GROMACS .gro file of C-alpha atoms in nm:
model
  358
    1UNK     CA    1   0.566  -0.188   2.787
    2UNK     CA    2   0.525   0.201   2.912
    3UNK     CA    3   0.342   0.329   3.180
    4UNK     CA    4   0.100   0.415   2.916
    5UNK     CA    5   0.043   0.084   2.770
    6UNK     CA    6   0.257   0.125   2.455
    7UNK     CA    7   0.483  -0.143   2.352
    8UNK     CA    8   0.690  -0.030   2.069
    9UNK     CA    9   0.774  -0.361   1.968
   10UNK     CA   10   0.459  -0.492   1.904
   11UNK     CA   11   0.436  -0.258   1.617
   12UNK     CA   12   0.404  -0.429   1.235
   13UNK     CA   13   0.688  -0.362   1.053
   14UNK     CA   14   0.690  -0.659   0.803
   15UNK     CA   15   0.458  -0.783   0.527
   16UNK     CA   16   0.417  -1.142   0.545
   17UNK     CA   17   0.561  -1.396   0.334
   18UNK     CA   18   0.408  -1.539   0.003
   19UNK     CA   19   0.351  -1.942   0.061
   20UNK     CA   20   0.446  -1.988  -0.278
   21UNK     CA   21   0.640  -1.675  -0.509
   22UNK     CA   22   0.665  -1.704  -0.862
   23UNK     CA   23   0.944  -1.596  -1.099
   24UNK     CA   24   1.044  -1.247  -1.128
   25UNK     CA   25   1.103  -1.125  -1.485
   26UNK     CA   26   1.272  -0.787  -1.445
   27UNK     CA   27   1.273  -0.533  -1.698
   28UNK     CA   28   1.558  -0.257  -1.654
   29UNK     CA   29   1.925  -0.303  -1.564
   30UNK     CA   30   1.958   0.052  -1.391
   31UNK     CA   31   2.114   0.136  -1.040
   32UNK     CA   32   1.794   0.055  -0.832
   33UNK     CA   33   1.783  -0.278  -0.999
   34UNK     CA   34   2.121  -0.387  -0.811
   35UNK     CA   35   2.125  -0.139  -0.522
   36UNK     CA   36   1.724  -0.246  -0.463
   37UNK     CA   37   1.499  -0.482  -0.660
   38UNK     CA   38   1.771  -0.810  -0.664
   39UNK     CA   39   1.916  -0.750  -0.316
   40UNK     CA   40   1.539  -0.742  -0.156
   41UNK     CA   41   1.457  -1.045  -0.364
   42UNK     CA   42   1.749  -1.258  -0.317
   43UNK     CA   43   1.659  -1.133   0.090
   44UNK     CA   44   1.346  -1.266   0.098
   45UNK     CA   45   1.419  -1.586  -0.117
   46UNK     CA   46   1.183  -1.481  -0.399
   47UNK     CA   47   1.346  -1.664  -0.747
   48UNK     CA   48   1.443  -1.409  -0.949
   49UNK     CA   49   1.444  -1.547  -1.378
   50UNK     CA   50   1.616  -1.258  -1.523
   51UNK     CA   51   1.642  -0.938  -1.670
   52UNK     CA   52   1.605  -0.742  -1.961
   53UNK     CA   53   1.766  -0.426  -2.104
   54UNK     CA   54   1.825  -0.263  -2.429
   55UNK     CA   55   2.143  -0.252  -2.348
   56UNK     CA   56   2.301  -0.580  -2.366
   57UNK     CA   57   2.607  -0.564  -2.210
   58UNK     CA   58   2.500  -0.373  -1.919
   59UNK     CA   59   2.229  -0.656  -1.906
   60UNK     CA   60   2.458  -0.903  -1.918
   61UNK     CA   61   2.685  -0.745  -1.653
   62UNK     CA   62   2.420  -0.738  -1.356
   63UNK     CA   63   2.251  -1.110  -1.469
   64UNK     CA   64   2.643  -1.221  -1.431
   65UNK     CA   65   2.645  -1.000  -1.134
   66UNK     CA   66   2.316  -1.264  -0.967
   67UNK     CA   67   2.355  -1.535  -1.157
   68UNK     CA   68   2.022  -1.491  -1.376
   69UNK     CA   69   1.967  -1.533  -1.715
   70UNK     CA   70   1.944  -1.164  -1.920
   71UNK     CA   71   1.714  -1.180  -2.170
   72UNK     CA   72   1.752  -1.101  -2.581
   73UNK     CA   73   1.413  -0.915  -2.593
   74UNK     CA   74   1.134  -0.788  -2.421
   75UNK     CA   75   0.919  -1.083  -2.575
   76UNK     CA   76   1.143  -1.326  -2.479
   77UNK     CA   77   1.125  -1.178  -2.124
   78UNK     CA   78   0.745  -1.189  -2.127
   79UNK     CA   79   0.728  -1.566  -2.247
   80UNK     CA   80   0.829  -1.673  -1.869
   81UNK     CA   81   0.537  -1.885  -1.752
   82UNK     CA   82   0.343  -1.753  -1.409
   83UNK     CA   83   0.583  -1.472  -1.368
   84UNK     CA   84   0.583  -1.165  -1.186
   85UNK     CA   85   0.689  -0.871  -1.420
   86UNK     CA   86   0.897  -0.637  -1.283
   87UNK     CA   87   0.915  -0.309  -1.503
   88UNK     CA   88   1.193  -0.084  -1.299
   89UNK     CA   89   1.202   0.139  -1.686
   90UNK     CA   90   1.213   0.476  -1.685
   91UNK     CA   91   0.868   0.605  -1.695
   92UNK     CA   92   0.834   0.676  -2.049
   93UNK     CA   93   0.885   0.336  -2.155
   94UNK     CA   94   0.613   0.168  -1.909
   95UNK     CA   95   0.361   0.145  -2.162
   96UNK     CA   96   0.519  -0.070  -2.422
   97UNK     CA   97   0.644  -0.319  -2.212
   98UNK     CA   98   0.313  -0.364  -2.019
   99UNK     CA   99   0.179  -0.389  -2.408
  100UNK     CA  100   0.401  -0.686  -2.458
  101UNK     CA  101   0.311  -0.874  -2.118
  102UNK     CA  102   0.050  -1.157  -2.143
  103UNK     CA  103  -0.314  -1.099  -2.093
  104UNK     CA  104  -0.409  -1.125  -1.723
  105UNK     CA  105  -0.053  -1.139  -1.612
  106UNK     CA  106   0.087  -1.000  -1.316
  107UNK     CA  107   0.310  -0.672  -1.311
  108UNK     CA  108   0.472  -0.420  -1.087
  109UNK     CA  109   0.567  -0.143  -1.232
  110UNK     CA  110   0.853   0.143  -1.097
  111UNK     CA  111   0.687   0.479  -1.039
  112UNK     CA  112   0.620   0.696  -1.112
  113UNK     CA  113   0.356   0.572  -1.356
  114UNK     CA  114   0.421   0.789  -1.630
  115UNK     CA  115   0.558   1.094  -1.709
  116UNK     CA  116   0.277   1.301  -1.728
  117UNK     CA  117  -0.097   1.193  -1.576
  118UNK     CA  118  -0.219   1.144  -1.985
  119UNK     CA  119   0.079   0.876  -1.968
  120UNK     CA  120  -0.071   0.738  -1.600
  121UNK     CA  121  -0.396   0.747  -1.809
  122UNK     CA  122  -0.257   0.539  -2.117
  123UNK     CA  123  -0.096   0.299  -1.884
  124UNK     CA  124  -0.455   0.216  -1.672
  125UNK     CA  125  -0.648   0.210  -1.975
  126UNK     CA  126  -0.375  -0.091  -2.074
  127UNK     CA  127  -0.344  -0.201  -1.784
  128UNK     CA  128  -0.746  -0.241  -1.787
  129UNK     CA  129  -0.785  -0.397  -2.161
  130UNK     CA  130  -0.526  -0.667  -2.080
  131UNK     CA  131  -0.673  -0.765  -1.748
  132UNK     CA  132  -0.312  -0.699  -1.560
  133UNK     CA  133  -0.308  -0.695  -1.226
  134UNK     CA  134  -0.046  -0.406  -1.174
  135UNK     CA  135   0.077  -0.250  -0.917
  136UNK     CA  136   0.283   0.096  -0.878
  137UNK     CA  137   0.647   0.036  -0.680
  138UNK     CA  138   0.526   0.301  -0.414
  139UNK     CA  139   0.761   0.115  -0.173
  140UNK     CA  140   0.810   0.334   0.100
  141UNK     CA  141   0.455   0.220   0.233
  142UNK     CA  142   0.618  -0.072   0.310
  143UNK     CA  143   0.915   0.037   0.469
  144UNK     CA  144   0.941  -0.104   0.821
  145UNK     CA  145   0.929   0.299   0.985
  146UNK     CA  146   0.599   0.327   0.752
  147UNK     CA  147   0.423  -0.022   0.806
  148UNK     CA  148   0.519   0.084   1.225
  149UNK     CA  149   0.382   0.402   1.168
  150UNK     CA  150   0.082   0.313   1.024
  151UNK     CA  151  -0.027   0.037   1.286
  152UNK     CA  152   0.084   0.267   1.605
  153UNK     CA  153  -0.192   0.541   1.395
  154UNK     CA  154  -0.471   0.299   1.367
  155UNK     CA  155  -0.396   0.143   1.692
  156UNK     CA  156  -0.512   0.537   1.852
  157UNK     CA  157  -0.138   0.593   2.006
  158UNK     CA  158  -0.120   0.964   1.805
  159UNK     CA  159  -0.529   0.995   1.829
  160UNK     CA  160  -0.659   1.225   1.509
  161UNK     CA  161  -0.406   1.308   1.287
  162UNK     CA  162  -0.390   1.698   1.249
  163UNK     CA  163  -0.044   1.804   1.171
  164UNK     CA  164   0.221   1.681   0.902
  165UNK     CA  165   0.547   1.808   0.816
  166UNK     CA  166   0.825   1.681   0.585
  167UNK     CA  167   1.120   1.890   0.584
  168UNK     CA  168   1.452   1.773   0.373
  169UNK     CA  169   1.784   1.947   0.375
  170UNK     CA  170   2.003   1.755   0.175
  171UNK     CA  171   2.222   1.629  -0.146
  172UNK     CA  172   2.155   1.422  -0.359
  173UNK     CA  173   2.317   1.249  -0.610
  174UNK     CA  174   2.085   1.275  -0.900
  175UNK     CA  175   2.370   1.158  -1.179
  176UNK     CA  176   2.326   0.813  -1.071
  177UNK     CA  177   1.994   0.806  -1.305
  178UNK     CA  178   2.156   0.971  -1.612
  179UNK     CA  179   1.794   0.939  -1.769
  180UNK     CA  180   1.709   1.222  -1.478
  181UNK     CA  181   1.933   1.498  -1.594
  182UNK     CA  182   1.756   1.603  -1.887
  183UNK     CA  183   1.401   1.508  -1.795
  184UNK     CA  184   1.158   1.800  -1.778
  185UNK     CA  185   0.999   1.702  -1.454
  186UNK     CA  186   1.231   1.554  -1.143
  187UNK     CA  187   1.199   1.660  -0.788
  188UNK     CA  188   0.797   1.575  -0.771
  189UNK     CA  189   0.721   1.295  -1.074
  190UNK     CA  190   1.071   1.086  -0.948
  191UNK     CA  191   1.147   1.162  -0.526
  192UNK     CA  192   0.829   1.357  -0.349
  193UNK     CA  193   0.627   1.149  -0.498
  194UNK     CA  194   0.685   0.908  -0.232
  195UNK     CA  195   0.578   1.155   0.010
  196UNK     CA  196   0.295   1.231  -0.141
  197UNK     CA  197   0.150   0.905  -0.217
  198UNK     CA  198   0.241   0.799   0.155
  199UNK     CA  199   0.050   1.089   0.295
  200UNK     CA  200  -0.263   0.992   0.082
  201UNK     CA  201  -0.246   0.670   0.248
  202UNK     CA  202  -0.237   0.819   0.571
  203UNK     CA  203  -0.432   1.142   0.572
  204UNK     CA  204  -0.643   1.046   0.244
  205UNK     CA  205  -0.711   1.226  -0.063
  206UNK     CA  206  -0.633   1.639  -0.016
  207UNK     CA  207  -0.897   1.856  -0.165
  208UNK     CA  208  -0.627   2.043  -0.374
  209UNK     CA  209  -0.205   2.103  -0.347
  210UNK     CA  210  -0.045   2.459  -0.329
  211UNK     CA  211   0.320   2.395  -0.475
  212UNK     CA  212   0.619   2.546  -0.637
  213UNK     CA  213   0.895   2.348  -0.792
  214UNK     CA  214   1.228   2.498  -0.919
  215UNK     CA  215   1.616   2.384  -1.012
  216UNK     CA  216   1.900   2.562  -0.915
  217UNK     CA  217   2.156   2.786  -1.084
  218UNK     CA  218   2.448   2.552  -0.984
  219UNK     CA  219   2.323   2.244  -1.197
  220UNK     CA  220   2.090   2.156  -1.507
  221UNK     CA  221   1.836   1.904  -1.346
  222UNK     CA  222   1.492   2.030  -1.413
  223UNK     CA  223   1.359   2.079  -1.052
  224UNK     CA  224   1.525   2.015  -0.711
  225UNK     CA  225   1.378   2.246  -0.444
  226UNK     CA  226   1.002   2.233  -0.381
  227UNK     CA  227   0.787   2.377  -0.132
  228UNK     CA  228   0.456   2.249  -0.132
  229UNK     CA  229   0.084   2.260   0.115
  230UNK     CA  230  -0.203   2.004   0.059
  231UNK     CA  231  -0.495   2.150   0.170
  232UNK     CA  232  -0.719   1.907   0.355
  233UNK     CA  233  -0.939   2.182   0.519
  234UNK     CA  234  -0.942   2.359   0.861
  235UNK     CA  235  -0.813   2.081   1.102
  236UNK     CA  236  -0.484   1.903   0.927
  237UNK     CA  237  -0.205   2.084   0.782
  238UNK     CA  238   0.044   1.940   0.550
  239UNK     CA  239   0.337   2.069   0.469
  240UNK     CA  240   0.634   1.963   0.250
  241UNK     CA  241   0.948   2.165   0.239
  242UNK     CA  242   1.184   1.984   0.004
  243UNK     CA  243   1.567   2.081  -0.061
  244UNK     CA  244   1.805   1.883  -0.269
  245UNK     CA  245   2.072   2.128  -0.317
  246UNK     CA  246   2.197   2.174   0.122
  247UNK     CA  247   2.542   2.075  -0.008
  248UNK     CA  248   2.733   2.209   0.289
  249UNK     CA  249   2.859   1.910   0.517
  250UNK     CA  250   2.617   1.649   0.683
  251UNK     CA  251   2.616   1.839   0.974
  252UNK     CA  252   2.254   2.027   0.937
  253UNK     CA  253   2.095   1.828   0.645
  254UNK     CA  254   1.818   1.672   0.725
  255UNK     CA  255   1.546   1.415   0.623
  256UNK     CA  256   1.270   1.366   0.839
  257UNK     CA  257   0.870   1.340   0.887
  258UNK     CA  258   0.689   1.492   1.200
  259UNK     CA  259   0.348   1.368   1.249
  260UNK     CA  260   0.153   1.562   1.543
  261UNK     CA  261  -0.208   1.443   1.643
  262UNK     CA  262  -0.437   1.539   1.925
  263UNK     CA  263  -0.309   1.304   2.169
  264UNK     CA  264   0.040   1.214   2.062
  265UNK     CA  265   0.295   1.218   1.799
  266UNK     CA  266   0.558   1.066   1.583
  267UNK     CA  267   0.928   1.151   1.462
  268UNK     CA  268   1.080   0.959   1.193
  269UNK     CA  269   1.426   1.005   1.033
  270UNK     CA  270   1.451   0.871   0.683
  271UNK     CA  271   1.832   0.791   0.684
  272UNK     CA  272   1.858   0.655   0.294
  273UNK     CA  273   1.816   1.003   0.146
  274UNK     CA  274   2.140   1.139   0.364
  275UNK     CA  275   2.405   0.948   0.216
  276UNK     CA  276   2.223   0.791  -0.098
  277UNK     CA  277   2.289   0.437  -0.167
  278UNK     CA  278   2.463   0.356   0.128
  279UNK     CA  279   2.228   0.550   0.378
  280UNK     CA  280   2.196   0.622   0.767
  281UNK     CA  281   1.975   0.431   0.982
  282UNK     CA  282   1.618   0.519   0.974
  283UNK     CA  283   1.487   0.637   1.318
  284UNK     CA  284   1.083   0.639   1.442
  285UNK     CA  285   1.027   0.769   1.763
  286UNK     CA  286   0.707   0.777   1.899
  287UNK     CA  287   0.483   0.994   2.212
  288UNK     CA  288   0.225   0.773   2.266
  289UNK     CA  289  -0.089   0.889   2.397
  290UNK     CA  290  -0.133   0.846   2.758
  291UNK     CA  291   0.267   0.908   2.778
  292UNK     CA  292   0.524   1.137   2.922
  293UNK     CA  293   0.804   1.140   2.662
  294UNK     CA  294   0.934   1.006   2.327
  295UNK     CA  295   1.009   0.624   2.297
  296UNK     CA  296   1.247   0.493   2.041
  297UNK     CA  297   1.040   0.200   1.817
  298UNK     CA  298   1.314  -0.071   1.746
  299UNK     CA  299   1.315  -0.103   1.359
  300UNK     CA  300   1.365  -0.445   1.225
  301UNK     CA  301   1.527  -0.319   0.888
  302UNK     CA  302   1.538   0.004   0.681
  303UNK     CA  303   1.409   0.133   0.387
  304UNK     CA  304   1.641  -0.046   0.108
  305UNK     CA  305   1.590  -0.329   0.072
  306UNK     CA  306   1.320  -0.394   0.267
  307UNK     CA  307   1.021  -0.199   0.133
  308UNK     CA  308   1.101  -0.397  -0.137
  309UNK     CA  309   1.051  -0.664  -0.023
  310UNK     CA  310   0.719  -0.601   0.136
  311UNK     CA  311   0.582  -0.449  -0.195
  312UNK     CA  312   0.706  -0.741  -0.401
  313UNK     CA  313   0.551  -0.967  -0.123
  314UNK     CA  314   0.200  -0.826  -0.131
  315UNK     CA  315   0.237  -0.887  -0.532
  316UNK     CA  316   0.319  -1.255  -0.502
  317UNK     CA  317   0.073  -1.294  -0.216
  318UNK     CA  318  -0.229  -1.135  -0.420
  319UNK     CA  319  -0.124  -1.344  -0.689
  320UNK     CA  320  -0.170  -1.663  -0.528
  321UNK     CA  321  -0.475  -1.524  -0.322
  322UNK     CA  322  -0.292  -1.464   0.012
  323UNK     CA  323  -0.377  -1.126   0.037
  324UNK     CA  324  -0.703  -0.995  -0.116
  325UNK     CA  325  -0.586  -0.658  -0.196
  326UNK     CA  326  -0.339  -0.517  -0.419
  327UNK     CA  327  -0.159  -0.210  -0.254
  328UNK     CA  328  -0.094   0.088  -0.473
  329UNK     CA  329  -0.282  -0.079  -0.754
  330UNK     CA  330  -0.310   0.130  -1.093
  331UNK     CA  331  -0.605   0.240  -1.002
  332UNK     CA  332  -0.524   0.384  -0.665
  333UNK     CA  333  -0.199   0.491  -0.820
  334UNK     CA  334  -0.321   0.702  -1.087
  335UNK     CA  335  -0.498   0.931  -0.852
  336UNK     CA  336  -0.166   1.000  -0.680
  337UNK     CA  337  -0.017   1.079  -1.044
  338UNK     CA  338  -0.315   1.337  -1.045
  339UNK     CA  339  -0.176   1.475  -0.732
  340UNK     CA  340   0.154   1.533  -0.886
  341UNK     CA  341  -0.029   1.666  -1.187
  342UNK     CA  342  -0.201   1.934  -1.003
  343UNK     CA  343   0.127   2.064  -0.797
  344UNK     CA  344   0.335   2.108  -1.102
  345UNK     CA  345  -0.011   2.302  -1.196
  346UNK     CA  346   0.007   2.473  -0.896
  347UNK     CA  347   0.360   2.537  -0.970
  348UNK     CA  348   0.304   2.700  -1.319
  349UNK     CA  349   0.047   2.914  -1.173
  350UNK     CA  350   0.074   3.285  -1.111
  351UNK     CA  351   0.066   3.351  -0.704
  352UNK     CA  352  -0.155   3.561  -0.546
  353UNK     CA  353   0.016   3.916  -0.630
  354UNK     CA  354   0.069   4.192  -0.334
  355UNK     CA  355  -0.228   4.487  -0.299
  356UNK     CA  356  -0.030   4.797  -0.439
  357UNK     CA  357   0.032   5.065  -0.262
  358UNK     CA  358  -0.225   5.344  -0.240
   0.00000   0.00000   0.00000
């Protein structure tokens, strides 16, 4: 305990268990299903009934991989009785698997959720006829930094939130998701996404975004530089400066949040981005109001695989009626989609041209 009352380890960093999780059916076979989705599951006990994948021997590698059964076909997938459905597909392919699922079945699907917000719209509208209970893999809400975050913001310890920064300096590795490297949107729809949606949970819904997005002339990917400001009026500023391309040594990358309020502050370090899979530790540091400097919160686990576990846990636990809401449902979900939507707007968008000269 500080001198001014703050115990950083009384923070919540963990989602509680489900009493009783049921199956997960996984569509996808790609790198986040081994380096993520199975390692969080098999972590937190949850049974895990296979996997799916066009591609058959790539299935068939990473079920060999767990020992779990890979599937011959998406229907044979979806036959699994009382099963969670795990769609980690590329966005683009959402829709026809959640087409295929059962009526009033239970799904989480990989963001982002769609490619476009007409796909995000085609996906609720499914999501609604069929009765699913879906949910949008916006996992870094449940990272342990993000859950401690959250509690030391409604527990007062920043007081009113007024000042948000993201900055990233860094590299990364975007051929590990071959389906990336030709995709017409990448930097917002597939990484700041996260950022985004975590900053509506926090801040709220912004009355409008001020972006650009933009590649690089070193590489093909679409977009990987993006500077963007959500404007939520005259009291909180929000500011995202995004850089994928800082390939120069480790030595001044950089990954990190700064939260300011009116009475104290936070510092977190997002250490998976810096050396993607394998990753640094995450850091959250925290000037509590009342205090005199920065305390270090103790983190009981990082980023991967652990906000996967949490988001798969509040799944099973609103399944079996544990928990009565369903975080980053489809219907909370799309309106973060419609955030993306309007920066790549924004980005398309002439800016406000100089006065000339007289």
């Amino acid at each position: 305990m500080t001198e001014a009352g703050f115990d950083p380890a009384s923070l919540i960093q963990s989602w509680p268990e489900p009493s009783k999780p049921r199956p997960i059916v996984t569509f996808g076979a790609g790198s986040i299903v081994g380096d993520a989705h199975f390692p969080a599951y098999r972590k937190a006990t949850f049974p895990i009934a296979g996997l799916y994948d066009p591609d058959q021997a790539k299935a068939q590698a990473l079920a060999d991989r767990w020992s779990v059964t890979a599937f011959r076909s998406v229907e044979e997938a979806a036959e699994v009785k009382d099963a969670i459905f795990d769609l980690a597909t590329p966005p683009g392919r959402h829709a026809e698997i959640l087409k295929v699922l059962p009526d009033g079945a239970f799904a989480l699907i990989q963001k982002p959720m769609g490619n476009y917000l007409g796909e995000a719209t085609e996906i609720l509208e499914i999501c609604r006829a069929k009765n699913l209970k879906a949910a949008v893999n916006f996992q870094l809400r449940f990272a342990p930094m993000m859950l401690a975050l959250k509690d030391a913001i409604a527990k007062g310890w920043l007081g009113e939130v007024v000042d948000f920064d993201a900055w990233l300096a860094l590299a990364t590795p975007w051929q590990l998701w071959e389906f990336l490297l030709k995709a017409p949107r990448v930097e917002i729809a597939m990484h700041s996404i996260h950022y985004l949606d975590l900053i509506r949970q926090l801040l709220g819904d912004p009355r409008g975004v001020h972006a650009k997005t933009l590649g690089h002339p070193n590489h093909k990917v679409a977009q990987t530089r993006t500077s963007a400001i959500l404007d939520y009026g005259d009291t909180v500023r929000c500011a995202l400066s995004i850089n994928h391309d800082h390939k120069f040594g480790r030595r001044h990358q950089a990954c990190e949040f700064r939260i300011c309020g009116t009475e104290g502050a936070a510092y977190l370090k997002l250490g998976l981005n810096l050396d993607y899979p394998r990753g640094e530790p995450d850091i959250l540091d925290i000037y509590p109001k009342g205090g005199t400097d920065w305390i270090a919160v103790p983190l009981a686990g990082e980023w991967f695989p652990d906000a996967f576990v949490g988001r798969m846990a509040n799944v099973q636990r609103f399944a079996c009626g544990e928990d009565d809401k369903l975080v980053s449902s489809v219907e909370d979900a799309w309106t973060t989609m419609a955030l993306v939507e309007a920066a790549y707007k924004s980005s398309a968008a002439p800016a406000t041209p100089l006065a000339e000269k007289p």
